[in-house]
Amino acid sequence: MFFLIGVLLVCMTTWGRTKKRIVPPPTLYGNRLDTLTFGERFSLKTNGIDWLLLTPNLGVEFTLGNMNWSRWTIGVSGRYKPSGREVTTSYHSLIFRDVRLDIRRYMHTKRERLSWFAGIYGTYGKHDVKLNETGYDGHHIAAGLTGGLVMPLYGYRNGSSLDLEFSASAGVMFAKHDEYRKENDSYVTIAPATTYAMDWSPVLYLVGNNVLRVSLVYHFGPSVSNRYKRRVAVDEQYRLHLYDMKLHRDSIRQANTERREFRRDSLDKVDYERRFEKQRLALEKAFIADSLRQVKKLEAKDTTKVKKK
């Protein structure tokens, strides 16, 4: 199995080095721009932990969007290990044959070369687990949450890349299986399957849910370090568009500010004029009243002089 993995990696490396790039992609600060071709949206992956358990597996992931900043993907992976049950020897089995569906959303960490993802998964398949006297042969369904980190390992001349993915999953599993034992050089079912029920058997849960995965991922498009970024980080036209929108918003904000200030100044001016007119009328009224008092005082003096004479 390890020989097959080595041959696969050598073939991908050789293909990446010999294939000519037809049109060199435009670059901006070292990043690919704009659209991805249909082929660049695919990735191939294989889980190393399953290979350690002697279970061949392969997966395909597809980006839901043809832009570098598209962050949603959908992936399908499967594993198949043929049954090797033999009654002539002591039989131990850890066999899984299932299909898994993943829906993920990728995001970048503060380190530009690392990205992380979170999503949901669902699994359906068949298992045959026997690690002691009693074995379990049946079907399982699992679903839950998944997340992990992706880091680039190697970049090819054609723009493709080989990445390393660490992921973990947690969810619930429902299983329906026959219980069997070895008796007189044959395997006998001691408890037939009835219906699906929640199963927390440690081995079945860990392996059936792919709780831990260490995968090699071959991206046909740009490296993961240049994908799943914020759009403003890779699209110059979009940055210019955002800048124009900001200028427009700032212009409107400035115009509104000036209008409010002008209105406030106008109201202040009207209030000042009103208060000034009120003060002027008060002074004029006081002046008239004072003038009348002076006239009356002079008249009183004249009347007094006439009486004395």
Short mmCIF file of C-alpha atoms in Angstrom, two decimals:
data_model
loop_
_atom_site.label_atom_id
_atom_site.label_comp_id
_atom_site.label_asym_id
_atom_site.label_seq_id
_atom_site.Cartn_x
_atom_site.Cartn_y
_atom_site.Cartn_z
CA MET A 1 0.00 0.00 0.00
CA PHE A 2 2.81 2.40 0.86
CA PHE A 3 4.44 1.53 -2.46
CA LEU A 4 1.24 2.61 -4.25
CA ILE A 5 1.20 5.92 -2.37
CA GLY A 6 4.84 6.53 -3.34
CA VAL A 7 4.14 5.77 -6.99
CA LEU A 8 1.14 8.16 -6.94
CA LEU A 9 3.22 11.00 -5.49
CA VAL A 10 6.04 10.42 -7.99
CA CYS A 11 3.57 10.48 -10.89
CA MET A 12 1.98 13.72 -9.69
CA THR A 13 5.39 15.33 -9.18
CA THR A 14 6.60 14.27 -12.63
CA TRP A 15 3.38 15.46 -14.27
CA GLY A 16 3.60 18.80 -12.50
CA ARG A 17 7.20 19.36 -13.59
CA THR A 18 6.80 18.34 -17.23
CA LYS A 19 3.45 19.89 -18.10
CA LYS A 20 3.83 23.31 -19.70
CA ARG A 21 1.83 26.26 -18.54
CA ILE A 22 -0.10 27.47 -21.55
CA VAL A 23 -0.99 30.94 -20.30
CA PRO A 24 0.89 32.36 -17.33
CA PRO A 25 -1.69 33.69 -14.89
CA PRO A 26 -1.59 37.35 -13.92
CA THR A 27 -0.18 38.01 -10.48
CA LEU A 28 -0.81 40.60 -7.85
CA TYR A 29 1.38 40.57 -4.76
CA GLY A 30 2.18 36.92 -5.55
CA ASN A 31 -1.46 35.82 -5.75
CA ARG A 32 -3.55 34.41 -8.60
CA LEU A 33 -6.35 36.67 -9.74
CA ASP A 34 -9.98 36.35 -10.63
CA THR A 35 -11.41 33.15 -12.10
CA LEU A 36 -10.43 29.52 -11.73
CA THR A 37 -10.92 27.12 -14.60
CA PHE A 38 -13.28 24.20 -14.09
CA GLY A 39 -10.36 21.81 -13.67
CA GLU A 40 -8.60 24.06 -11.14
CA ARG A 41 -11.59 23.80 -8.84
CA PHE A 42 -10.91 20.09 -8.18
CA SER A 43 -8.69 18.51 -5.55
CA LEU A 44 -7.73 14.89 -4.93
CA LYS A 45 -7.05 13.62 -1.42
CA THR A 46 -6.25 10.45 0.46
CA ASN A 47 -6.25 9.77 4.20
CA GLY A 48 -2.97 8.40 5.58
CA ILE A 49 -4.54 6.95 8.74
CA ASP A 50 -6.80 4.72 6.63
CA TRP A 51 -3.74 3.52 4.71
CA LEU A 52 -2.09 2.61 8.05
CA LEU A 53 -5.17 0.49 8.69
CA LEU A 54 -4.63 -1.09 5.25
CA THR A 55 -7.78 0.52 3.87
CA PRO A 56 -7.43 2.05 0.38
CA ASN A 57 -9.25 5.37 0.07
CA LEU A 58 -9.59 8.34 -2.27
CA GLY A 59 -11.56 11.58 -2.19
CA VAL A 60 -12.50 14.45 -4.52
CA GLU A 61 -13.22 18.03 -3.43
CA PHE A 62 -14.82 20.71 -5.59
CA THR A 63 -14.85 24.46 -4.99
CA LEU A 64 -18.35 25.96 -5.19
CA GLY A 65 -17.39 29.05 -7.14
CA ASN A 66 -14.93 29.95 -9.87
CA MET A 67 -13.15 32.73 -7.97
CA ASN A 68 -10.02 32.56 -5.85
CA TRP A 69 -11.98 33.92 -2.92
CA SER A 70 -14.68 31.21 -3.13
CA ARG A 71 -14.63 29.58 0.31
CA TRP A 72 -17.31 26.88 0.11
CA THR A 73 -16.45 23.38 -1.11
CA ILE A 74 -18.18 20.03 -1.39
CA GLY A 75 -16.25 16.79 -1.20
CA VAL A 76 -16.90 13.07 -1.65
CA SER A 77 -14.55 10.37 -0.42
CA GLY A 78 -14.75 6.61 -0.27
CA ARG A 79 -12.79 3.69 1.10
CA TYR A 80 -12.98 0.03 0.31
CA LYS A 81 -11.29 -2.90 1.98
CA PRO A 82 -12.26 -6.38 0.82
CA SER A 83 -13.29 -8.91 3.44
CA GLY A 84 -10.65 -11.44 4.43
CA ARG A 85 -12.65 -13.60 6.79
CA GLU A 86 -11.15 -17.08 7.03
CA VAL A 87 -12.26 -19.82 9.37
CA THR A 88 -8.96 -21.69 9.25
CA THR A 89 -7.09 -19.04 11.21
CA SER A 90 -7.75 -16.76 14.14
CA TYR A 91 -9.91 -14.08 12.59
CA HIS A 92 -9.56 -10.39 13.50
CA SER A 93 -11.22 -7.80 11.33
CA LEU A 94 -11.33 -4.01 10.95
CA ILE A 95 -13.05 -3.53 7.60
CA PHE A 96 -14.88 -0.41 6.46
CA ARG A 97 -16.46 0.20 3.08
CA ASP A 98 -18.26 3.54 3.05
CA VAL A 99 -18.85 6.87 1.30
CA ARG A 100 -18.50 10.25 3.00
CA LEU A 101 -19.86 13.66 2.00
CA ASP A 102 -18.27 16.88 3.32
CA ILE A 103 -19.45 20.50 3.00
CA ARG A 104 -16.82 22.96 4.17
CA ARG A 105 -16.10 26.66 4.49
CA TYR A 106 -12.44 27.66 4.36
CA MET A 107 -10.82 30.68 6.00
CA HIS A 108 -7.26 31.89 6.43
CA THR A 109 -5.40 32.18 9.70
CA LYS A 110 -3.17 35.14 10.59
CA ARG A 111 -0.34 33.20 8.92
CA GLU A 112 -1.03 33.51 5.20
CA ARG A 113 0.24 30.01 4.38
CA LEU A 114 -2.19 28.30 6.73
CA SER A 115 -5.93 28.00 6.27
CA TRP A 116 -8.57 26.34 8.38
CA PHE A 117 -12.02 25.01 7.66
CA ALA A 118 -15.23 24.08 9.40
CA GLY A 119 -18.19 22.19 8.06
CA ILE A 120 -20.52 19.23 8.27
CA TYR A 121 -20.22 15.64 7.08
CA GLY A 122 -22.31 12.55 6.54
CA THR A 123 -21.24 8.91 6.10
CA TYR A 124 -22.97 5.75 4.99
CA GLY A 125 -21.35 2.34 4.62
CA LYS A 126 -20.70 -1.22 5.72
CA HIS A 127 -18.39 -2.49 8.45
CA ASP A 128 -17.02 -5.76 9.74
CA VAL A 129 -15.30 -5.38 13.10
CA LYS A 130 -13.99 -8.27 15.16
CA LEU A 131 -11.23 -7.65 17.68
CA ASN A 132 -12.19 -10.37 20.19
CA GLU A 133 -14.51 -13.36 20.30
CA THR A 134 -17.56 -11.41 19.10
CA GLY A 135 -17.69 -9.67 15.72
CA TYR A 136 -20.07 -7.11 14.26
CA ASP A 137 -21.05 -7.19 10.61
CA GLY A 138 -23.53 -4.63 9.29
CA HIS A 139 -24.14 -1.05 8.18
CA HIS A 140 -23.61 2.34 9.76
CA ILE A 141 -24.73 5.97 9.26
CA ALA A 142 -22.85 8.89 10.81
CA ALA A 143 -23.14 12.67 10.70
CA GLY A 144 -21.68 15.62 12.56
CA LEU A 145 -19.24 18.53 12.49
CA THR A 146 -15.72 18.63 11.11
CA GLY A 147 -12.84 21.09 11.12
CA GLY A 148 -9.11 21.25 10.56
CA LEU A 149 -6.00 22.95 9.18
CA VAL A 150 -4.44 22.87 5.72
CA MET A 151 -0.81 23.75 4.99
CA PRO A 152 1.06 23.67 1.65
CA LEU A 153 3.86 21.13 1.14
CA TYR A 154 4.99 21.58 -2.45
CA GLY A 155 4.16 23.76 -5.43
CA TYR A 156 4.40 22.54 -9.03
CA ARG A 157 5.41 24.47 -12.11
CA ASN A 158 1.97 24.16 -13.62
CA GLY A 159 0.46 26.03 -10.67
CA SER A 160 -0.85 22.96 -8.84
CA SER A 161 0.17 22.14 -5.29
CA LEU A 162 0.42 19.33 -2.77
CA ASP A 163 -0.97 20.15 0.67
CA LEU A 164 -1.15 18.46 4.05
CA GLU A 165 -4.49 18.43 5.86
CA PHE A 166 -5.16 17.73 9.53
CA SER A 167 -8.83 17.34 10.44
CA ALA A 168 -11.06 16.08 13.22
CA SER A 169 -14.72 15.07 13.23
CA ALA A 170 -17.31 14.65 15.94
CA GLY A 171 -20.88 13.48 15.56
CA VAL A 172 -23.32 10.66 16.12
CA MET A 173 -23.39 7.19 14.63
CA PHE A 174 -26.28 4.79 14.06
CA ALA A 175 -25.43 1.16 13.33
CA LYS A 176 -27.29 -2.02 12.45
CA HIS A 177 -25.19 -5.17 12.53
CA ASP A 178 -25.21 -8.92 13.14
CA GLU A 179 -23.18 -10.26 16.03
CA TYR A 180 -21.24 -13.39 15.17
CA ARG A 181 -18.72 -15.79 16.67
CA LYS A 182 -16.43 -18.54 15.49
CA GLU A 183 -17.75 -21.99 16.41
CA ASN A 184 -16.41 -25.31 15.08
CA ASP A 185 -14.43 -23.77 12.22
CA SER A 186 -17.36 -21.65 11.06
CA TYR A 187 -18.83 -18.28 11.86
CA VAL A 188 -22.27 -18.31 13.40
CA THR A 189 -24.62 -15.36 13.82
CA ILE A 190 -25.63 -15.13 17.47
CA ALA A 191 -27.71 -11.93 17.31
CA PRO A 192 -29.15 -10.87 13.96
CA ALA A 193 -29.54 -7.21 13.02
CA THR A 194 -32.87 -5.64 13.91
CA THR A 195 -32.88 -1.87 13.33
CA TYR A 196 -30.56 1.11 13.41
CA ALA A 197 -29.61 2.31 16.88
CA MET A 198 -27.14 4.85 18.22
CA ASP A 199 -23.76 3.18 18.67
CA TRP A 200 -20.89 4.40 20.85
CA SER A 201 -18.54 1.43 20.48
CA PRO A 202 -15.08 3.08 20.64
CA VAL A 203 -13.47 1.39 17.64
CA LEU A 204 -16.56 1.57 15.45
CA TYR A 205 -17.13 5.23 16.39
CA LEU A 206 -13.49 6.34 15.89
CA VAL A 207 -12.94 4.60 12.58
CA GLY A 208 -16.48 4.94 11.22
CA ASN A 209 -16.55 8.71 11.85
CA ASN A 210 -12.97 9.25 10.67
CA VAL A 211 -12.48 11.15 13.92
CA LEU A 212 -8.85 11.91 13.04
CA ARG A 213 -7.60 12.36 9.48
CA VAL A 214 -4.16 13.21 8.15
CA SER A 215 -4.55 13.62 4.41
CA LEU A 216 -2.46 14.48 1.38
CA VAL A 217 -4.34 16.88 -0.89
CA TYR A 218 -3.42 17.53 -4.53
CA HIS A 219 -4.88 20.84 -5.75
CA PHE A 220 -5.14 21.19 -9.51
CA GLY A 221 -5.45 24.95 -9.05
CA PRO A 222 -3.43 27.45 -7.02
CA SER A 223 -1.96 26.56 -3.67
CA VAL A 224 -4.20 26.75 -0.64
CA SER A 225 -2.06 29.68 0.56
CA ASN A 226 -3.37 31.65 -2.45
CA ARG A 227 -6.97 30.48 -2.18
CA TYR A 228 -9.87 31.09 0.16
CA LYS A 229 -8.63 34.60 0.94
CA ARG A 230 -10.77 37.67 1.40
CA ARG A 231 -11.65 39.02 -2.01
CA VAL A 232 -10.11 42.40 -1.27
CA ALA A 233 -6.74 40.66 -0.82
CA VAL A 234 -6.55 39.24 -4.34
CA ASP A 235 -8.74 41.31 -6.66
CA GLU A 236 -7.39 44.71 -7.68
CA GLN A 237 -10.58 45.72 -9.50
CA TYR A 238 -12.60 44.90 -6.43
CA ARG A 239 -10.28 47.01 -4.26
CA LEU A 240 -10.70 49.93 -6.67
CA HIS A 241 -14.46 49.42 -6.57
CA LEU A 242 -14.44 49.48 -2.77
CA TYR A 243 -12.26 52.60 -2.84
CA ASP A 244 -14.71 54.34 -5.20
CA MET A 245 -17.60 53.36 -2.96
CA LYS A 246 -15.71 54.71 0.06
CA LEU A 247 -15.06 58.01 -1.75
CA HIS A 248 -18.75 58.21 -2.63
CA ARG A 249 -19.79 57.52 0.97
CA ASP A 250 -17.24 60.03 2.27
CA SER A 251 -18.49 62.66 -0.19
CA ILE A 252 -22.08 62.14 0.91
CA ARG A 253 -21.02 62.19 4.55
CA GLN A 254 -19.07 65.43 4.02
CA ALA A 255 -21.99 67.02 2.17
CA ASN A 256 -24.38 66.06 4.95
CA THR A 257 -21.99 67.44 7.54
CA GLU A 258 -21.63 70.74 5.70
CA ARG A 259 -25.42 70.94 5.26
CA ARG A 260 -25.96 70.37 8.97
CA GLU A 261 -23.33 72.96 9.84
CA PHE A 262 -24.84 75.49 7.42
CA ARG A 263 -28.31 74.88 8.83
CA ARG A 264 -27.00 75.22 12.36
CA ASP A 265 -25.17 78.42 11.46
CA SER A 266 -28.30 79.75 9.76
CA LEU A 267 -30.42 79.00 12.80
CA ASP A 268 -27.80 80.58 15.05
CA LYS A 269 -27.80 83.69 12.84
CA VAL A 270 -31.60 83.94 12.88
CA ASP A 271 -31.63 83.48 16.64
CA TYR A 272 -28.94 86.15 17.03
CA GLU A 273 -30.89 88.59 14.86
CA ARG A 274 -34.07 87.85 16.78
CA ARG A 275 -32.34 88.45 20.10
CA PHE A 276 -30.67 91.59 18.74
CA GLU A 277 -34.03 92.96 17.55
CA LYS A 278 -35.59 92.15 20.90
CA GLN A 279 -32.77 93.93 22.68
CA ARG A 280 -33.08 96.93 20.36
CA LEU A 281 -36.81 97.19 21.00
CA ALA A 282 -36.21 96.95 24.73
CA LEU A 283 -33.61 99.74 24.58
CA GLU A 284 -35.89 101.87 22.41
CA LYS A 285 -38.76 101.33 24.84
CA ALA A 286 -36.55 102.23 27.76
CA PHE A 287 -35.30 105.33 25.94
CA ILE A 288 -38.87 106.46 25.24
CA ALA A 289 -39.88 105.84 28.84
CA ASP A 290 -36.86 107.79 30.08
CA SER A 291 -37.63 110.63 27.69
CA LEU A 292 -41.21 110.82 28.99
CA ARG A 293 -39.94 110.95 32.55
CA GLN A 294 -37.60 113.82 31.63
CA VAL A 295 -40.42 115.73 29.92
CA LYS A 296 -42.72 115.27 32.91
CA LYS A 297 -39.96 116.39 35.25
CA LEU A 298 -39.40 119.59 33.24
CA GLU A 299 -43.13 120.26 33.13
CA ALA A 300 -43.30 119.83 36.90
CA LYS A 301 -40.50 122.38 37.37
CA ASP A 302 -42.22 124.92 35.12
CA THR A 303 -45.50 124.52 37.02
CA THR A 304 -43.70 125.09 40.33
CA LYS A 305 -42.07 128.33 39.11
CA VAL A 306 -45.40 129.72 37.90
CA LYS A 307 -47.04 129.12 41.25
CA LYS A 308 -44.22 130.91 43.13
CA LYS A 309 -44.58 134.01 41.03
#
